[in-house]
Coordinates of C-alpha atoms in Angstrom, one line a residue:
M1 CA 148.8 -86.7 -21.1
P2 CA 149.9 -89.9 -19.5
Q3 CA 149.3 -93.3 -21.1
I4 CA 149.0 -97.0 -20.2
F5 CA 151.0 -99.6 -22.0
R6 CA 150.9 -103.1 -21.4
A7 CA 153.7 -105.2 -20.7
V8 CA 154.2 -108.4 -22.7
A9 CA 157.4 -109.9 -21.3
Y10 CA 160.3 -109.5 -18.5
V11 CA 163.4 -108.7 -19.9
P12 CA 166.6 -109.9 -17.6
P13 CA 169.3 -107.6 -16.8
A14 CA 171.7 -109.0 -19.1
E15 CA 169.3 -108.9 -22.3
A16 CA 168.0 -105.5 -21.4
G17 CA 168.6 -102.9 -24.1
T18 CA 167.9 -99.1 -24.0
A19 CA 164.8 -97.9 -22.5
F20 CA 162.4 -95.0 -23.3
D21 CA 161.7 -94.7 -19.4
L22 CA 162.0 -96.2 -16.1
A23 CA 160.5 -97.3 -12.9
V24 CA 162.2 -96.8 -9.5
L25 CA 160.7 -99.7 -7.0
P26 CA 161.4 -100.9 -3.4
H27 CA 161.7 -104.6 -3.1
D28 CA 158.2 -105.3 -2.0
E29 CA 157.0 -103.7 -5.6
R30 CA 159.3 -105.8 -7.8
R31 CA 157.5 -109.1 -7.1
V32 CA 154.6 -108.7 -9.6
R33 CA 152.2 -110.9 -11.5
R34 CA 149.3 -108.3 -12.0
R35 CA 150.3 -104.6 -11.0
L36 CA 150.2 -101.0 -12.7
I37 CA 153.6 -99.4 -12.5
T38 CA 154.2 -95.8 -12.7
L39 CA 157.2 -94.7 -14.5
V40 CA 159.1 -91.7 -13.6
H41 CA 157.8 -89.5 -16.5
G42 CA 154.0 -90.3 -15.4
D43 CA 153.0 -93.1 -18.1
Q44 CA 152.2 -96.6 -16.4
V45 CA 152.6 -100.1 -17.4
L46 CA 150.1 -102.7 -16.7
V47 CA 152.0 -106.1 -16.0
D48 CA 149.5 -108.9 -16.1
F49 CA 151.7 -112.3 -16.0
P50 CA 150.4 -115.8 -15.8
Q51 CA 153.2 -116.3 -12.8
P52 CA 154.8 -114.0 -10.4
V53 CA 157.9 -112.5 -11.7
T54 CA 160.7 -110.9 -9.5
L55 CA 161.8 -107.6 -11.3
E56 CA 165.7 -107.3 -11.0
D57 CA 167.4 -104.2 -10.7
R58 CA 168.5 -103.2 -14.3
S59 CA 165.9 -105.6 -15.8
A60 CA 163.2 -104.2 -18.1
L61 CA 159.6 -104.8 -19.3
R62 CA 158.9 -105.3 -22.8
L63 CA 156.0 -103.3 -24.0
E64 CA 153.3 -104.5 -26.5
D65 CA 154.9 -101.9 -29.2
G66 CA 158.6 -103.3 -28.5
R67 CA 160.0 -100.4 -26.5
L68 CA 161.3 -101.2 -23.0
A69 CA 160.5 -99.7 -19.7
E70 CA 163.9 -100.1 -17.5
I71 CA 163.5 -101.4 -13.6
I72 CA 165.6 -99.8 -11.1
A73 CA 165.6 -101.0 -7.5
G74 CA 165.1 -98.0 -5.4
E75 CA 166.9 -97.1 -2.1
E76 CA 165.3 -98.1 1.1
W77 CA 166.0 -97.5 4.6
L78 CA 167.9 -100.7 6.0
Y79 CA 169.9 -101.7 8.8
D80 CA 173.5 -103.2 8.0
V81 CA 174.2 -106.1 10.6
R82 CA 177.5 -107.5 11.2
G83 CA 178.7 -109.8 13.5
R84 CA 182.2 -110.3 15.5
D85 CA 182.9 -113.2 13.3
P86 CA 181.3 -115.5 10.6
A87 CA 179.7 -118.0 13.3
H88 CA 178.3 -114.8 15.0
L89 CA 176.8 -113.5 12.0
L90 CA 175.1 -116.9 11.3
R91 CA 173.7 -116.8 14.8
L92 CA 172.4 -113.4 14.2
A93 CA 170.9 -114.8 10.9
W94 CA 169.3 -117.5 12.7
H95 CA 167.8 -114.8 15.0
L96 CA 166.6 -113.1 12.1
G97 CA 165.1 -116.1 10.1
N98 CA 163.5 -117.1 13.5
R99 CA 161.3 -114.0 13.2
H100 CA 160.4 -114.5 9.7
L101 CA 162.0 -111.1 8.8
K102 CA 163.2 -110.2 5.0
A103 CA 167.1 -110.4 4.8
Q104 CA 169.6 -109.7 2.1
V105 CA 172.5 -112.2 3.3
E106 CA 176.0 -111.4 2.3
A107 CA 179.4 -112.9 3.2
D108 CA 180.2 -110.1 6.0
R109 CA 176.5 -108.7 6.5
I110 CA 172.9 -109.0 6.7
L111 CA 170.8 -106.2 5.4
I112 CA 167.2 -105.9 7.0
L113 CA 164.4 -103.3 6.9
R114 CA 164.7 -100.8 9.9
D115 CA 162.7 -101.8 13.0
H116 CA 163.9 -100.3 16.3
V117 CA 162.7 -103.5 18.3
I118 CA 164.8 -105.8 16.0
R119 CA 167.7 -103.3 16.3
T120 CA 167.4 -103.3 20.1
M121 CA 167.6 -107.4 20.1
L122 CA 170.7 -107.4 17.5
L123 CA 172.6 -105.0 19.6
G124 CA 171.7 -107.2 22.9
L125 CA 173.2 -110.2 21.0
G126 CA 176.5 -108.1 20.3
A127 CA 175.9 -107.3 16.6
T128 CA 176.9 -104.0 15.1
V129 CA 173.9 -102.1 13.7
T130 CA 174.4 -99.3 11.1
E131 CA 171.6 -97.4 9.3
I132 CA 172.1 -97.1 5.8
S133 CA 170.0 -96.5 2.5
E134 CA 170.5 -98.5 -0.4
P135 CA 168.7 -100.8 -2.9
F136 CA 167.4 -104.0 -0.8
H137 CA 167.5 -107.4 -2.6
P138 CA 165.9 -109.8 0.3
E139 CA 166.1 -113.6 -0.1
E140 CA 162.7 -114.8 -1.7
G141 CA 162.5 -117.7 0.4
A142 CA 161.7 -121.4 -0.2
Y143 CA 158.1 -120.8 -1.0
A144 CA 158.5 -117.7 -3.4
H145 CA 158.6 -120.0 -6.6
A146 CA 155.2 -120.8 -8.6
H147 CA 153.4 -123.9 -7.2
A148 CA 152.0 -125.8 -10.0
E149 CA 152.6 -129.0 -8.5
P150 CA 149.1 -130.6 -7.7
A151 CA 150.6 -131.1 -4.0
H152 CA 151.0 -127.4 -3.7
A153 CA 147.6 -126.3 -5.3
L154 CA 146.5 -124.7 -2.0
L155 CA 149.2 -122.5 -2.0
N156 CA 148.2 -120.7 -5.4
R157 CA 145.0 -119.6 -3.8

């Protein structure tokens, strides 16, 4: 019978040891503060942290009993966007950012979630767009951190 365990800490990838089970999560389920996560063998982990945490690929959650539940970044349906040269890729990044799209920016490509309207726009701008499936690690953006400063108090609501 599946059980529910409570997570007491986030363990970064470099410190994670051997896990008793794991969860495969898409990018939008890896940013957590309070959530119930289902592990591959059916048990669940309750995450209830004071501040949001981004669960990195190969990180872990330490449970009350000391065991670890590993977090794996699941594959997602993406577009691999490439420009003719670095300046063209920069212009493509600007257009994607102007539309507030989640993007994983790398030296020679940008990964975005599949959207046929955006694909058409990118092709019209001269981009090479390829359908791929791999883990997605989008930039969190300037406002993803906790807002404990009094001037940002309204952002916490």
